[in-house]
GROMACS .gro file of C-alpha atoms in nm:
model
  219
    1UNK     CA    1  -1.133  -0.650   1.118
    2UNK     CA    2  -1.006  -0.365   0.898
    3UNK     CA    3  -0.722  -0.278   1.135
    4UNK     CA    4  -0.611  -0.641   1.158
    5UNK     CA    5  -0.519  -0.630   0.789
    6UNK     CA    6  -0.311  -0.313   0.819
    7UNK     CA    7   0.064  -0.368   0.791
    8UNK     CA    8   0.166  -0.029   0.930
    9UNK     CA    9   0.083   0.193   1.224
   10UNK     CA   10  -0.152   0.485   1.187
   11UNK     CA   11  -0.350   0.743   1.378
   12UNK     CA   12  -0.730   0.735   1.375
   13UNK     CA   13  -0.957   0.992   1.533
   14UNK     CA   14  -1.320   1.101   1.521
   15UNK     CA   15  -1.413   1.457   1.430
   16UNK     CA   16  -1.722   1.595   1.605
   17UNK     CA   17  -1.904   1.896   1.463
   18UNK     CA   18  -1.982   2.175   1.710
   19UNK     CA   19  -2.283   2.282   1.502
   20UNK     CA   20  -2.522   2.125   1.255
   21UNK     CA   21  -2.383   2.071   0.905
   22UNK     CA   22  -2.630   2.161   0.633
   23UNK     CA   23  -2.692   1.918   0.344
   24UNK     CA   24  -2.446   1.988   0.063
   25UNK     CA   25  -2.227   2.208   0.284
   26UNK     CA   26  -1.855   2.166   0.221
   27UNK     CA   27  -1.642   2.067   0.519
   28UNK     CA   28  -1.283   2.192   0.507
   29UNK     CA   29  -0.976   2.096   0.705
   30UNK     CA   30  -0.696   2.345   0.766
   31UNK     CA   31  -0.359   2.172   0.732
   32UNK     CA   32  -0.175   2.466   0.883
   33UNK     CA   33   0.046   2.749   0.757
   34UNK     CA   34   0.355   2.531   0.713
   35UNK     CA   35   0.166   2.294   0.483
   36UNK     CA   36   0.021   2.577   0.275
   37UNK     CA   37   0.361   2.743   0.229
   38UNK     CA   38   0.517   2.410   0.127
   39UNK     CA   39   0.235   2.353  -0.124
   40UNK     CA   40   0.288   2.692  -0.283
   41UNK     CA   41   0.660   2.621  -0.319
   42UNK     CA   42   0.577   2.286  -0.477
   43UNK     CA   43   0.349   2.450  -0.733
   44UNK     CA   44   0.630   2.682  -0.841
   45UNK     CA   45   0.899   2.414  -0.872
   46UNK     CA   46   0.702   2.106  -0.989
   47UNK     CA   47   0.792   1.944  -1.322
   48UNK     CA   48   0.627   1.645  -1.495
   49UNK     CA   49   0.784   1.305  -1.438
   50UNK     CA   50   0.996   1.146  -1.710
   51UNK     CA   51   0.829   0.810  -1.642
   52UNK     CA   52   0.601   0.795  -1.945
   53UNK     CA   53   0.535   0.419  -1.915
   54UNK     CA   54   0.357   0.446  -1.580
   55UNK     CA   55  -0.007   0.332  -1.578
   56UNK     CA   56  -0.214   0.322  -1.258
   57UNK     CA   57  -0.340  -0.025  -1.172
   58UNK     CA   58  -0.696   0.104  -1.130
   59UNK     CA   59  -0.700   0.248  -1.482
   60UNK     CA   60  -0.539  -0.061  -1.633
   61UNK     CA   61  -0.799  -0.289  -1.474
   62UNK     CA   62  -1.076  -0.090  -1.643
   63UNK     CA   63  -0.929  -0.123  -1.993
   64UNK     CA   64  -0.800  -0.482  -2.006
   65UNK     CA   65  -1.080  -0.716  -2.115
   66UNK     CA   66  -0.841  -1.003  -2.183
   67UNK     CA   67  -0.553  -1.136  -1.977
   68UNK     CA   68  -0.236  -1.211  -2.173
   69UNK     CA   69  -0.073  -1.550  -2.159
   70UNK     CA   70   0.292  -1.597  -2.069
   71UNK     CA   71   0.371  -1.643  -2.438
   72UNK     CA   72   0.199  -1.318  -2.536
   73UNK     CA   73   0.385  -1.128  -2.265
   74UNK     CA   74   0.715  -1.196  -2.440
   75UNK     CA   75   0.618  -0.962  -2.724
   76UNK     CA   76   0.355  -0.750  -2.547
   77UNK     CA   77   0.447  -0.708  -2.179
   78UNK     CA   78   0.244  -0.525  -1.917
   79UNK     CA   79   0.369  -0.189  -1.780
   80UNK     CA   80   0.670  -0.245  -1.556
   81UNK     CA   81   0.498  -0.101  -1.249
   82UNK     CA   82   0.214  -0.359  -1.248
   83UNK     CA   83   0.168  -0.712  -1.117
   84UNK     CA   84  -0.105  -0.955  -1.219
   85UNK     CA   85  -0.270  -1.128  -0.924
   86UNK     CA   86  -0.518  -1.414  -0.885
   87UNK     CA   87  -0.804  -1.407  -0.634
   88UNK     CA   88  -0.789  -1.725  -0.424
   89UNK     CA   89  -1.169  -1.725  -0.399
   90UNK     CA   90  -1.164  -1.883  -0.746
   91UNK     CA   91  -0.978  -2.191  -0.628
   92UNK     CA   92  -1.312  -2.330  -0.510
   93UNK     CA   93  -1.467  -2.390  -0.851
   94UNK     CA   94  -1.801  -2.520  -0.724
   95UNK     CA   95  -1.876  -2.210  -0.516
   96UNK     CA   96  -1.770  -1.940  -0.761
   97UNK     CA   97  -1.933  -2.117  -1.056
   98UNK     CA   98  -2.267  -2.128  -0.876
   99UNK     CA   99  -2.252  -1.755  -0.805
  100UNK     CA  100  -2.138  -1.687  -1.160
  101UNK     CA  101  -2.448  -1.863  -1.293
  102UNK     CA  102  -2.674  -1.676  -1.047
  103UNK     CA  103  -2.519  -1.339  -1.131
  104UNK     CA  104  -2.391  -1.286  -0.775
  105UNK     CA  105  -2.020  -1.335  -0.846
  106UNK     CA  106  -1.919  -0.983  -0.738
  107UNK     CA  107  -2.086  -1.028  -0.398
  108UNK     CA  108  -1.923  -1.368  -0.358
  109UNK     CA  109  -1.577  -1.225  -0.423
  110UNK     CA  110  -1.634  -0.942  -0.176
  111UNK     CA  111  -1.768  -1.175   0.091
  112UNK     CA  112  -1.481  -1.423   0.059
  113UNK     CA  113  -1.226  -1.141   0.092
  114UNK     CA  114  -0.942  -1.374  -0.006
  115UNK     CA  115  -0.581  -1.278  -0.062
  116UNK     CA  116  -0.459  -1.224  -0.416
  117UNK     CA  117  -0.145  -1.404  -0.526
  118UNK     CA  118   0.096  -1.348  -0.812
  119UNK     CA  119   0.002  -1.572  -1.100
  120UNK     CA  120   0.100  -1.694  -1.444
  121UNK     CA  121  -0.159  -1.744  -1.717
  122UNK     CA  122  -0.058  -2.026  -1.948
  123UNK     CA  123  -0.373  -2.063  -2.155
  124UNK     CA  124  -0.675  -1.863  -2.271
  125UNK     CA  125  -0.962  -2.038  -2.451
  126UNK     CA  126  -1.322  -1.975  -2.557
  127UNK     CA  127  -1.604  -2.224  -2.506
  128UNK     CA  128  -1.895  -2.294  -2.740
  129UNK     CA  129  -2.105  -2.025  -2.571
  130UNK     CA  130  -1.843  -1.758  -2.636
  131UNK     CA  131  -1.719  -1.733  -2.276
  132UNK     CA  132  -1.346  -1.671  -2.231
  133UNK     CA  133  -1.164  -1.883  -1.971
  134UNK     CA  134  -0.811  -1.893  -1.832
  135UNK     CA  135  -0.576  -2.157  -1.697
  136UNK     CA  136  -0.246  -2.117  -1.514
  137UNK     CA  137  -0.067  -2.134  -1.181
  138UNK     CA  138  -0.023  -1.934  -0.862
  139UNK     CA  139   0.239  -1.949  -0.588
  140UNK     CA  140   0.068  -1.978  -0.249
  141UNK     CA  141   0.341  -1.979   0.010
  142UNK     CA  142   0.569  -2.271  -0.076
  143UNK     CA  143   0.298  -2.448  -0.274
  144UNK     CA  144   0.227  -2.415  -0.642
  145UNK     CA  145  -0.144  -2.435  -0.723
  146UNK     CA  146  -0.320  -2.468  -1.058
  147UNK     CA  147  -0.640  -2.316  -1.192
  148UNK     CA  148  -0.792  -2.464  -1.506
  149UNK     CA  149  -1.105  -2.268  -1.593
  150UNK     CA  150  -1.163  -1.924  -1.441
  151UNK     CA  151  -1.313  -1.600  -1.582
  152UNK     CA  152  -1.158  -1.255  -1.618
  153UNK     CA  153  -1.300  -1.158  -1.277
  154UNK     CA  154  -1.043  -1.386  -1.111
  155UNK     CA  155  -0.762  -1.144  -1.197
  156UNK     CA  156  -0.666  -0.795  -1.102
  157UNK     CA  157  -0.367  -0.572  -1.164
  158UNK     CA  158  -0.194  -0.417  -0.865
  159UNK     CA  159   0.075  -0.153  -0.835
  160UNK     CA  160   0.413  -0.285  -0.737
  161UNK     CA  161   0.548  -0.160  -0.409
  162UNK     CA  162   0.685   0.195  -0.424
  163UNK     CA  163   0.580   0.233  -0.789
  164UNK     CA  164   0.269   0.455  -0.759
  165UNK     CA  165   0.277   0.821  -0.846
  166UNK     CA  166   0.299   0.917  -0.478
  167UNK     CA  167   0.651   0.770  -0.477
  168UNK     CA  168   0.777   0.972  -0.772
  169UNK     CA  169   1.076   1.195  -0.689
  170UNK     CA  170   0.878   1.511  -0.764
  171UNK     CA  171   0.570   1.415  -0.558
  172UNK     CA  172   0.451   1.656  -0.290
  173UNK     CA  173   0.533   1.549   0.066
  174UNK     CA  174   0.461   1.752   0.374
  175UNK     CA  175   0.344   1.650   0.724
  176UNK     CA  176  -0.008   1.759   0.813
  177UNK     CA  177   0.002   1.939   1.146
  178UNK     CA  178  -0.264   1.915   1.415
  179UNK     CA  179  -0.306   2.217   1.647
  180UNK     CA  180  -0.241   2.135   2.012
  181UNK     CA  181  -0.582   2.268   2.115
  182UNK     CA  182  -0.750   1.991   1.915
  183UNK     CA  183  -0.584   1.716   2.119
  184UNK     CA  184  -0.727   1.597   2.454
  185UNK     CA  185  -0.528   1.683   2.764
  186UNK     CA  186  -0.493   1.310   2.834
  187UNK     CA  187  -0.286   1.282   2.519
  188UNK     CA  188  -0.050   1.554   2.636
  189UNK     CA  189   0.034   1.422   2.982
  190UNK     CA  190   0.400   1.350   2.921
  191UNK     CA  191   0.573   1.407   3.252
  192UNK     CA  192   0.873   1.634   3.266
  193UNK     CA  193   1.178   1.430   3.348
  194UNK     CA  194   1.478   1.598   3.502
  195UNK     CA  195   1.798   1.458   3.359
  196UNK     CA  196   2.089   1.452   3.596
  197UNK     CA  197   2.434   1.505   3.444
  198UNK     CA  198   2.629   1.183   3.413
  199UNK     CA  199   2.960   1.151   3.592
  200UNK     CA  200   3.226   1.070   3.340
  201UNK     CA  201   3.547   0.891   3.425
  202UNK     CA  202   3.849   1.024   3.243
  203UNK     CA  203   4.182   0.843   3.246
  204UNK     CA  204   4.478   1.077   3.218
  205UNK     CA  205   4.812   0.933   3.125
  206UNK     CA  206   5.125   1.049   3.308
  207UNK     CA  207   5.420   1.171   3.107
  208UNK     CA  208   5.648   0.944   3.311
  209UNK     CA  209   5.639   0.593   3.166
  210UNK     CA  210   5.742   0.448   3.501
  211UNK     CA  211   5.438   0.598   3.679
  212UNK     CA  212   5.121   0.408   3.589
  213UNK     CA  213   4.895   0.584   3.839
  214UNK     CA  214   4.577   0.738   3.690
  215UNK     CA  215   4.420   1.063   3.795
  216UNK     CA  216   4.041   1.052   3.817
  217UNK     CA  217   3.879   1.377   3.708
  218UNK     CA  218   3.511   1.449   3.750
  219UNK     CA  219   3.333   1.668   3.496
   0.00000   0.00000   0.00000
């Protein structure tokens, strides 16, 4: 189920220990000499990014108790690298409200595992019990859907594509090599293919305009 949600190809493998690993023992992975040399060069040349407005989505989610309405965003916008998204599990008000009352809302959200859509919050209000609720709209495909009374848990901030710190110009990038001896022989069974030289036809023009015969040369 996890791999079905992946949008890109990847390599997965299992590592098997050749001896018992003691509790608390640190397990290290050697990335190879090329990686280590590249890392040392990076340490000597690295400079802080000039992007001072960047805030990681994870950190922002921990600090924002209230979601801003579209009117508030005009004077107090979110960081430019973030998007606000709505969890579609909250479109079913009867289900999520029951779990909210039972104190099992977090488990409900995790079990539903719904997609999160870009949203717009148009209203924030407080009921007589002091609970804060939100109303607004989401775009689900070609349809525009409304939510009228949802809690803060319905929202999360996500990093916009290519905006995280790993995409900064001065980020460290270096392929991690895998020694050939760690790979099974079945993975290294590429047959040697002999490539025969191609015969190329060359048309050579005669200096005499009246003679249109071509000479075929073989390389």
